[in-house]
PDB file of C-alpha atoms in Angstrom:
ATOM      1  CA  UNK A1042      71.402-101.069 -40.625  1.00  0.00           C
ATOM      2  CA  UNK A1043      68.942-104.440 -40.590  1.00  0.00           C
ATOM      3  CA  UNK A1044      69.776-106.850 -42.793  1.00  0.00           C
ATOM      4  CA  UNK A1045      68.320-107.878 -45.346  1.00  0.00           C
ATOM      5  CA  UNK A1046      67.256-111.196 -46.922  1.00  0.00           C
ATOM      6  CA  UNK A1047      69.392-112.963 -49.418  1.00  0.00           C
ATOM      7  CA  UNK A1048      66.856-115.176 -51.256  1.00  0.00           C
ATOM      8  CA  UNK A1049      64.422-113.992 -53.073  1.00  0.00           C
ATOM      9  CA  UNK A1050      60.613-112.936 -52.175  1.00  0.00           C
ATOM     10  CA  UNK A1051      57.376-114.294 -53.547  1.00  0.00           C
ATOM     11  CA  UNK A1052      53.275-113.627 -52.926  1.00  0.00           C
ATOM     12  CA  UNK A1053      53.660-116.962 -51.095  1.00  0.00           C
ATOM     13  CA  UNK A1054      56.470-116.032 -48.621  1.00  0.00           C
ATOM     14  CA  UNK A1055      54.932-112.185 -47.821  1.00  0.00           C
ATOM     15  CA  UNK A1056      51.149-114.685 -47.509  1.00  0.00           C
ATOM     16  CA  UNK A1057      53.013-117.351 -45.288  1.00  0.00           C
ATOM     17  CA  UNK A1058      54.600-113.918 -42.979  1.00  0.00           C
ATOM     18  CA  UNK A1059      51.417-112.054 -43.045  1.00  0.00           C
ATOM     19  CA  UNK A1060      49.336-115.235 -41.556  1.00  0.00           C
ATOM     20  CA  UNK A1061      51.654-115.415 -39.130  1.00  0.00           C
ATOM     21  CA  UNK A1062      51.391-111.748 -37.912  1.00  0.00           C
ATOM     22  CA  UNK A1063      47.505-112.018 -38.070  1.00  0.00           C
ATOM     23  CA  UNK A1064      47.369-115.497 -35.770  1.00  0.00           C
ATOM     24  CA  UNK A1065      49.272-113.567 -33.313  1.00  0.00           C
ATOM     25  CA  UNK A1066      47.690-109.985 -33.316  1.00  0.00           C
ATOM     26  CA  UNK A1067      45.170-109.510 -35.023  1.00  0.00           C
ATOM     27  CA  UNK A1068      44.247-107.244 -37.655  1.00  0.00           C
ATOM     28  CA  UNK A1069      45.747-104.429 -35.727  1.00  0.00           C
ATOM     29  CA  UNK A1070      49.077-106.938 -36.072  1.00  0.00           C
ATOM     30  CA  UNK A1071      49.509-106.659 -40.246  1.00  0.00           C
ATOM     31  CA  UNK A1072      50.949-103.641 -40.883  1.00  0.00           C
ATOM     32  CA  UNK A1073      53.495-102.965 -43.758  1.00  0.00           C
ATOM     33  CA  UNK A1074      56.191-102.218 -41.590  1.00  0.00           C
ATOM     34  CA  UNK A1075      55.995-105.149 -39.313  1.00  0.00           C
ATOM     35  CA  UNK A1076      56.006-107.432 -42.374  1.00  0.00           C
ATOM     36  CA  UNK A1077      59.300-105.683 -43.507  1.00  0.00           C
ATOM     37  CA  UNK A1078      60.809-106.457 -40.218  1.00  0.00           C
ATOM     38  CA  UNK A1079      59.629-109.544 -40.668  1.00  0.00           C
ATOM     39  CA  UNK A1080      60.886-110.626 -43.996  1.00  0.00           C
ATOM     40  CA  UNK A1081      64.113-108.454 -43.888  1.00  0.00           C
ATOM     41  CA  UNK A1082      63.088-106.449 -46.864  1.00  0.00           C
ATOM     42  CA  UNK A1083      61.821-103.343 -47.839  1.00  0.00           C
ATOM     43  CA  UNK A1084      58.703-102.229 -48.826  1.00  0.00           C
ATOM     44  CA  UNK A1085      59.373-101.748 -52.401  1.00  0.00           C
ATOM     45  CA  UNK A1086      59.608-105.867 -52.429  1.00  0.00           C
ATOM     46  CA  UNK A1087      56.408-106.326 -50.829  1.00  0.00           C
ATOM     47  CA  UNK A1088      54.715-103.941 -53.143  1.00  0.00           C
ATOM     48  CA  UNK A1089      55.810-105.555 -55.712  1.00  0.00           C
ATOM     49  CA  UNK A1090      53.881-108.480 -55.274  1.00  0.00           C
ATOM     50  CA  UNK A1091      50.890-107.146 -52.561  1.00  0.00           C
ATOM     51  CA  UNK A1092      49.190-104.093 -53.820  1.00  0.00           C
ATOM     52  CA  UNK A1093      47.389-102.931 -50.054  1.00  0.00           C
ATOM     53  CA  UNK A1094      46.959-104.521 -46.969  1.00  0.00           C
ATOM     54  CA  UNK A1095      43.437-105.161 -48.196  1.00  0.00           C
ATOM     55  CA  UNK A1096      44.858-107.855 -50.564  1.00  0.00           C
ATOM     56  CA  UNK A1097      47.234-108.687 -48.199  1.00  0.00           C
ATOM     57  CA  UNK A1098      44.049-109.840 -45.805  1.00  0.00           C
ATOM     58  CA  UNK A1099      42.162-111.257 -49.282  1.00  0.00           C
ATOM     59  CA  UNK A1100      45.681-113.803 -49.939  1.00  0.00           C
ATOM     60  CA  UNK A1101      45.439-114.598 -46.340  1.00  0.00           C
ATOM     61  CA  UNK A1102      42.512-115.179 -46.656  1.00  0.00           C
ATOM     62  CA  UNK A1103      42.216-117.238 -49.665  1.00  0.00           C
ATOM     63  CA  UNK A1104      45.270-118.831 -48.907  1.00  0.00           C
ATOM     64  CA  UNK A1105      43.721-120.619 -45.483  1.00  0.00           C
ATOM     65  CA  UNK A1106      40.200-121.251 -47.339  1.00  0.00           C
ATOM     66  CA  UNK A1107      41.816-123.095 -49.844  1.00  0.00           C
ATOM     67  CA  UNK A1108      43.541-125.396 -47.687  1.00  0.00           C
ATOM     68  CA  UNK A1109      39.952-126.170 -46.140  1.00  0.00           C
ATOM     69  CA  UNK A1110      38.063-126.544 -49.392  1.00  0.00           C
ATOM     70  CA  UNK A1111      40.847-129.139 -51.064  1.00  0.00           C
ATOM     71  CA  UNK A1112      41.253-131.089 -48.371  1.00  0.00           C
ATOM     72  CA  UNK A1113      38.008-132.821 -48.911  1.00  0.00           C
ATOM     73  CA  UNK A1114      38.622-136.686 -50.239  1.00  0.00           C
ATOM     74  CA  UNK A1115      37.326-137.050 -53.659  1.00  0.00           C
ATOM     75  CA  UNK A1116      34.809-139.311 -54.303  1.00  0.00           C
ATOM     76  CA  UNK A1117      33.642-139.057 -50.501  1.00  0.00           C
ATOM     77  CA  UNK A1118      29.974-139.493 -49.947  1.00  0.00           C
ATOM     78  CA  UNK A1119      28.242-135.857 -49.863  1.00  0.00           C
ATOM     79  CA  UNK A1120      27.141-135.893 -46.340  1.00  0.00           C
ATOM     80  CA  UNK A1121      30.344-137.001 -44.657  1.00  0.00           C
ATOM     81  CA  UNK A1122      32.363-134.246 -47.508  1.00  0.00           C
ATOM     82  CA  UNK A1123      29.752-131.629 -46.421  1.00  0.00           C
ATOM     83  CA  UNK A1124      30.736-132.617 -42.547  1.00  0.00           C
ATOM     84  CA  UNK A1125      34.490-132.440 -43.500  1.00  0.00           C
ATOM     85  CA  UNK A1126      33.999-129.567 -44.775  1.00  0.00           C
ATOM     86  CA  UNK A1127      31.914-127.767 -42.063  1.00  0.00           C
ATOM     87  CA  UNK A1128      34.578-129.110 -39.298  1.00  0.00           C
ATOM     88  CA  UNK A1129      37.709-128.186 -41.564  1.00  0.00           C
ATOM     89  CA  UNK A1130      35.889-124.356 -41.823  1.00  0.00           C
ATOM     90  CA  UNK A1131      35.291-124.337 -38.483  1.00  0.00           C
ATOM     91  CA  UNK A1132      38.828-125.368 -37.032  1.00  0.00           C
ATOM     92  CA  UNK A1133      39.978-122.882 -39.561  1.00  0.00           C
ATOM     93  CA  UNK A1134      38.570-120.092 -38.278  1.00  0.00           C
ATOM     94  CA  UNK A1135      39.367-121.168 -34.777  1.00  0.00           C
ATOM     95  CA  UNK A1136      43.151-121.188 -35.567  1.00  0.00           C
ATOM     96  CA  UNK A1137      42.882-118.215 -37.553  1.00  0.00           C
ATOM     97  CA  UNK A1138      39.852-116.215 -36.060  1.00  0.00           C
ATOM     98  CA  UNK A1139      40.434-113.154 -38.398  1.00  0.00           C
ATOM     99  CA  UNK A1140      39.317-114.559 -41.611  1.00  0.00           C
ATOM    100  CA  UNK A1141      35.511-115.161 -40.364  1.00  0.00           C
ATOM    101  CA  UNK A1142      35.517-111.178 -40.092  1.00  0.00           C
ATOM    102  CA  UNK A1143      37.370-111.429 -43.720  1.00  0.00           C
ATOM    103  CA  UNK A1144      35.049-113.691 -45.460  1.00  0.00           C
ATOM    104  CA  UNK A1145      32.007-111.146 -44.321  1.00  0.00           C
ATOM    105  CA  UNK A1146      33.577-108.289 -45.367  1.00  0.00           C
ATOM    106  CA  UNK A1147      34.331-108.643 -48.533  1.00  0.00           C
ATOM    107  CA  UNK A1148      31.874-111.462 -49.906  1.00  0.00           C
ATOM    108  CA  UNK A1149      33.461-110.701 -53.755  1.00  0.00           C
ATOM    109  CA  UNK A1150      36.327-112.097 -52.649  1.00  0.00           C
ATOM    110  CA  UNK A1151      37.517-115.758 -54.259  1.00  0.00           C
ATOM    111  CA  UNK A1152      37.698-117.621 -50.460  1.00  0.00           C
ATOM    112  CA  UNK A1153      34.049-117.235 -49.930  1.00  0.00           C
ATOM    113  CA  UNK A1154      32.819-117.954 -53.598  1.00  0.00           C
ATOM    114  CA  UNK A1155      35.070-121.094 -52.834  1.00  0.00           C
ATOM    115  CA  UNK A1156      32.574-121.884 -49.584  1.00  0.00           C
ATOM    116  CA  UNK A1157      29.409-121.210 -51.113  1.00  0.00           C
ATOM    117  CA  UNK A1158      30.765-123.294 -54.719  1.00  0.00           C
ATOM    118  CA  UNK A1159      31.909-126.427 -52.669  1.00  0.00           C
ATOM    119  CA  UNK A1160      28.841-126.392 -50.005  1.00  0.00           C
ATOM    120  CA  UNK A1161      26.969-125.674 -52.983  1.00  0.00           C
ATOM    121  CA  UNK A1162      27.738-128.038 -55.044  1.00  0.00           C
ATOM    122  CA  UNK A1163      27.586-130.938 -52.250  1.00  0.00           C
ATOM    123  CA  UNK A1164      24.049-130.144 -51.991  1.00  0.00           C
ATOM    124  CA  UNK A1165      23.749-130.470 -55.700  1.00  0.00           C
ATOM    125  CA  UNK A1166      25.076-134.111 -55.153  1.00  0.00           C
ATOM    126  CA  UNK A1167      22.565-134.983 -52.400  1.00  0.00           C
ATOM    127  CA  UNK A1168      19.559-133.820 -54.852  1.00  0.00           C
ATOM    128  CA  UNK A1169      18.418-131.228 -52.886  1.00  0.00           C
ATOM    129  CA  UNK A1170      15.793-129.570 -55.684  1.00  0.00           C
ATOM    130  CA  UNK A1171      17.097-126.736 -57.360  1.00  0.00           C
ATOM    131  CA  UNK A1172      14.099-124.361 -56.084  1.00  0.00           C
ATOM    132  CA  UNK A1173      15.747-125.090 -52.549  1.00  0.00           C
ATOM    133  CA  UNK A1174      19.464-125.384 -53.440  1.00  0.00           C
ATOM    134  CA  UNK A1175      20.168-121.457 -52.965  1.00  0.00           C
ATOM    135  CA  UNK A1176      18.692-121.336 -49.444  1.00  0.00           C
ATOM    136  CA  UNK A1177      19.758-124.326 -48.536  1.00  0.00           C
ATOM    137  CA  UNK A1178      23.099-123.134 -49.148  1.00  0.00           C
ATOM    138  CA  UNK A1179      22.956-119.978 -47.491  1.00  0.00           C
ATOM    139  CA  UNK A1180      21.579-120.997 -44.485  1.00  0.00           C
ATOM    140  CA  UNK A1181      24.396-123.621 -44.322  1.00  0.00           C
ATOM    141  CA  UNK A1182      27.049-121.166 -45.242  1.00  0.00           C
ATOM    142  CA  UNK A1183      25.488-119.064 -42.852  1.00  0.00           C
ATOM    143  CA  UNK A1184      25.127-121.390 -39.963  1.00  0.00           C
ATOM    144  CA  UNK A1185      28.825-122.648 -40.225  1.00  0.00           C
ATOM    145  CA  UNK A1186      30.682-119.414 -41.118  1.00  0.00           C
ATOM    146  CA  UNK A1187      28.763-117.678 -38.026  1.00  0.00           C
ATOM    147  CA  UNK A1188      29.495-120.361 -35.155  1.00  0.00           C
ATOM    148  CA  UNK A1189      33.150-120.469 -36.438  1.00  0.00           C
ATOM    149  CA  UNK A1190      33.613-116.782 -35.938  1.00  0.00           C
ATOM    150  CA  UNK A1191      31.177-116.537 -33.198  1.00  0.00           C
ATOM    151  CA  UNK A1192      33.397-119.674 -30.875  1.00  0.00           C
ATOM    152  CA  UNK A1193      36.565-117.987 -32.119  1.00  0.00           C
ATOM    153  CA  UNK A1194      36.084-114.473 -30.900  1.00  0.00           C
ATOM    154  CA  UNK A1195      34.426-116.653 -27.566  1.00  0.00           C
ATOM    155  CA  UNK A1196      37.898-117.984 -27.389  1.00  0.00           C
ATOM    156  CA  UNK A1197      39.952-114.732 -27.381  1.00  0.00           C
ATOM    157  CA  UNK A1198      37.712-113.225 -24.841  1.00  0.00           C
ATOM    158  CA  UNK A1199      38.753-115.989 -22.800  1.00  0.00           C
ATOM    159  CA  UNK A1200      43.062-116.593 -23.963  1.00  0.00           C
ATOM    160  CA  UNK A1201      44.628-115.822 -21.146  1.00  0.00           C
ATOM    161  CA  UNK A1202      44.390-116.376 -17.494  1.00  0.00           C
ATOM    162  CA  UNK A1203      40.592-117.223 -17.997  1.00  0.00           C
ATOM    163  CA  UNK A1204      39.857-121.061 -17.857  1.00  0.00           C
ATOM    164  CA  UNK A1205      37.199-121.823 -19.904  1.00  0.00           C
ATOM    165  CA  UNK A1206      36.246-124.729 -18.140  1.00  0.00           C
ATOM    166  CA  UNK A1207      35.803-122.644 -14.607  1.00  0.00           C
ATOM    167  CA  UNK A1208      33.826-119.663 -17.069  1.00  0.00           C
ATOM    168  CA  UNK A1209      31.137-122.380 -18.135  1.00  0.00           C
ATOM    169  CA  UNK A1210      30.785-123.571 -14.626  1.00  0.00           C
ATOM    170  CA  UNK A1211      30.176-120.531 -13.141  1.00  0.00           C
ATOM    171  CA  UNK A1212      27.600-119.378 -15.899  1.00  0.00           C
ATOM    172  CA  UNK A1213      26.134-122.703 -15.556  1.00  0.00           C
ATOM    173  CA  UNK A1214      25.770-122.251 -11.500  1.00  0.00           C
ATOM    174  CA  UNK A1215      24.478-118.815 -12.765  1.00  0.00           C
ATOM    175  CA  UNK A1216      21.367-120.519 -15.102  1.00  0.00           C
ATOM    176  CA  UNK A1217      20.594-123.181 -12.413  1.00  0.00           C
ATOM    177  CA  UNK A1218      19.624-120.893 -10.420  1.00  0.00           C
ATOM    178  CA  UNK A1219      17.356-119.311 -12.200  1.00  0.00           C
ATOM    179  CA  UNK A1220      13.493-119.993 -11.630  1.00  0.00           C
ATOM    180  CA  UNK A1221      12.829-123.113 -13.519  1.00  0.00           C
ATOM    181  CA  UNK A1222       9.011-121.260 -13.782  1.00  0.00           C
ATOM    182  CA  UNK A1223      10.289-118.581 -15.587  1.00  0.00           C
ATOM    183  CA  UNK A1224      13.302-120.740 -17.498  1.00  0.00           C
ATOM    184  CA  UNK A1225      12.550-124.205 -18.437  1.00  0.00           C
ATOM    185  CA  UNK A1226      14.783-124.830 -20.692  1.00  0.00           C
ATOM    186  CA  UNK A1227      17.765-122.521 -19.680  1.00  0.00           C
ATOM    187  CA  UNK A1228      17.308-124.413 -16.198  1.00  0.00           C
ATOM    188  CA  UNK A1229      17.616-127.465 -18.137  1.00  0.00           C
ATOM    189  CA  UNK A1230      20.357-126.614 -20.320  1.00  0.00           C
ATOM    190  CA  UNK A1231      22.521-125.736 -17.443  1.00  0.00           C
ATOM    191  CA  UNK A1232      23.284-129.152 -17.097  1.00  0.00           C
ATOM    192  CA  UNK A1233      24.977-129.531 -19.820  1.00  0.00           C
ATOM    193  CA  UNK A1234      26.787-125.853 -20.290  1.00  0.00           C
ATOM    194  CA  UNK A1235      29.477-126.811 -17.875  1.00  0.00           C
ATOM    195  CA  UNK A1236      30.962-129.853 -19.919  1.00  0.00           C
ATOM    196  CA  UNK A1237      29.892-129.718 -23.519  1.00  0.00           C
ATOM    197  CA  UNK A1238      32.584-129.822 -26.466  1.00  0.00           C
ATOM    198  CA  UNK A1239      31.560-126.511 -28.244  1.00  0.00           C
ATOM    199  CA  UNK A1240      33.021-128.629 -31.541  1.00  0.00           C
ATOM    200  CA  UNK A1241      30.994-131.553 -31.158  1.00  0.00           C
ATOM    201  CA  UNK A1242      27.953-129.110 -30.505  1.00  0.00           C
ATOM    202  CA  UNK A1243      28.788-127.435 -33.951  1.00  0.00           C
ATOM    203  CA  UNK A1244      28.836-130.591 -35.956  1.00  0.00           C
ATOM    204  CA  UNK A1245      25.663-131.878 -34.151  1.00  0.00           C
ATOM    205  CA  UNK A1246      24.088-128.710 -35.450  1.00  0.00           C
ATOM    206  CA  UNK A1247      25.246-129.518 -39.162  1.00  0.00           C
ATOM    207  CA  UNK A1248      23.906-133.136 -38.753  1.00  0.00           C
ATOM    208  CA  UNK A1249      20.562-131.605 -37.439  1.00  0.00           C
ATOM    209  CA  UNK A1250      21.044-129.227 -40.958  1.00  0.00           C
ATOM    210  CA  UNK A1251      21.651-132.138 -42.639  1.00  0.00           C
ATOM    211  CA  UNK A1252      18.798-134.233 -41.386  1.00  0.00           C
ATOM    212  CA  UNK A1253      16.144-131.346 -42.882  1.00  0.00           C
ATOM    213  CA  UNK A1254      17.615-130.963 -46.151  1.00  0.00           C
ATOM    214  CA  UNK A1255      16.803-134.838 -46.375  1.00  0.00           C
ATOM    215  CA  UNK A1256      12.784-134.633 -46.451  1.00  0.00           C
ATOM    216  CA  UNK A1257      13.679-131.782 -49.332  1.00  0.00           C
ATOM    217  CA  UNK A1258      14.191-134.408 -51.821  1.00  0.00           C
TER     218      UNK A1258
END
């Protein structure tokens, strides 16, 4: 017979167990009975405090926004708290690649109202006028939330025994030799494929956001 834990269980402990089983599998990871292995319990404790494995993936969820979302130093200026905030999101995501499929799935859910209330809000700050604020916000949410999920599911493509330093090489050998008649800028660009920080390139694109929202004003 397994044994079973001595101390007792809480929402946070069955969150904290369930994270862990999601960084390392997946969705397909998370099921009830791995988290009772897990924990050393049964499943009458983790019903107790987790109704379905749909707010299982919703605490997860919430649980790794929220560490994004207060981490932001108050009383920063809005730009550089809008830039923490984009970066924190996006190394988020990275470590934890399920949640960008989370957040789009079920949009009700507290972690995204969190995104869109704290990007939101930001652009409040930098007097970007209210007839603007809502799509300024969306397409910011929408930029950030969809290069995070995008460069994470990039990443597991590649985990493994694929380097992703030889990938972006070879694709780059692949776009230089393309007809520079028929693809300028791809012919350009392949350059700079090979050797460009794909976090850097995400913040530069939240700078060139940024920049835009400026001549709003």
């Amino acid at each position: 017979m397994a044994k079973r834990r001595a101390d007792g269980l809480s929402r946070e402990v069955i969150v904290e167990a369930a994270t862990g089983l999601l960084d390392e599998g997946g969705e397909a990871a998370l099921t009830f009975r791995a988290l009772t292995g897990r924990l050393s319990t049964g499943y009458g404790a983790i019903y107790h405090h987790i109704a379905n494995k749909s707010d299982l993936l919703a605490a997860a969820t919430d649980d790794v926004i929220a560490g994004v979302v207060t981490g932001v130093v108050v009383g920063a200026e809005p730009r550089e708290a809008l830039r923490t905030v984009a970066l924190g999101l996006f190394d988020a995501i990275d470590a934890h690649p399920w949640v960008g499929a989370q957040l789009s799935r079920e949009p009700w859910r507290p972690a995204l109202l969190e995104v869109y209330e704290r990007i939101g809000g930001l652009l409040d700050a930098l007097d970007v006028p209210g007839e603007a604020l809502f799509d300024a916000a969306g397409a910011l949410v929408n930029y950030v939330l969809g290069v995070a999920s995008q460069n994470a599911a990039n990443a597991r493509l590649l985990a493994g025994d694929v380097d992703r330093s030889a990938f972006l090489s070879g694709v780059a050998a692949q776009w230089a030799a393309l007809d520079p008649a028929r693809y300028p800028f791809v012919h350009k660009a392949a350059a700079r494929l090979g050797e460009h920080d794909d976090r850097e390139q995400f913040l530069a694109g939240v700078d060139i956001f940024l920049a835009g929202i400026a001549t709003l004003g």
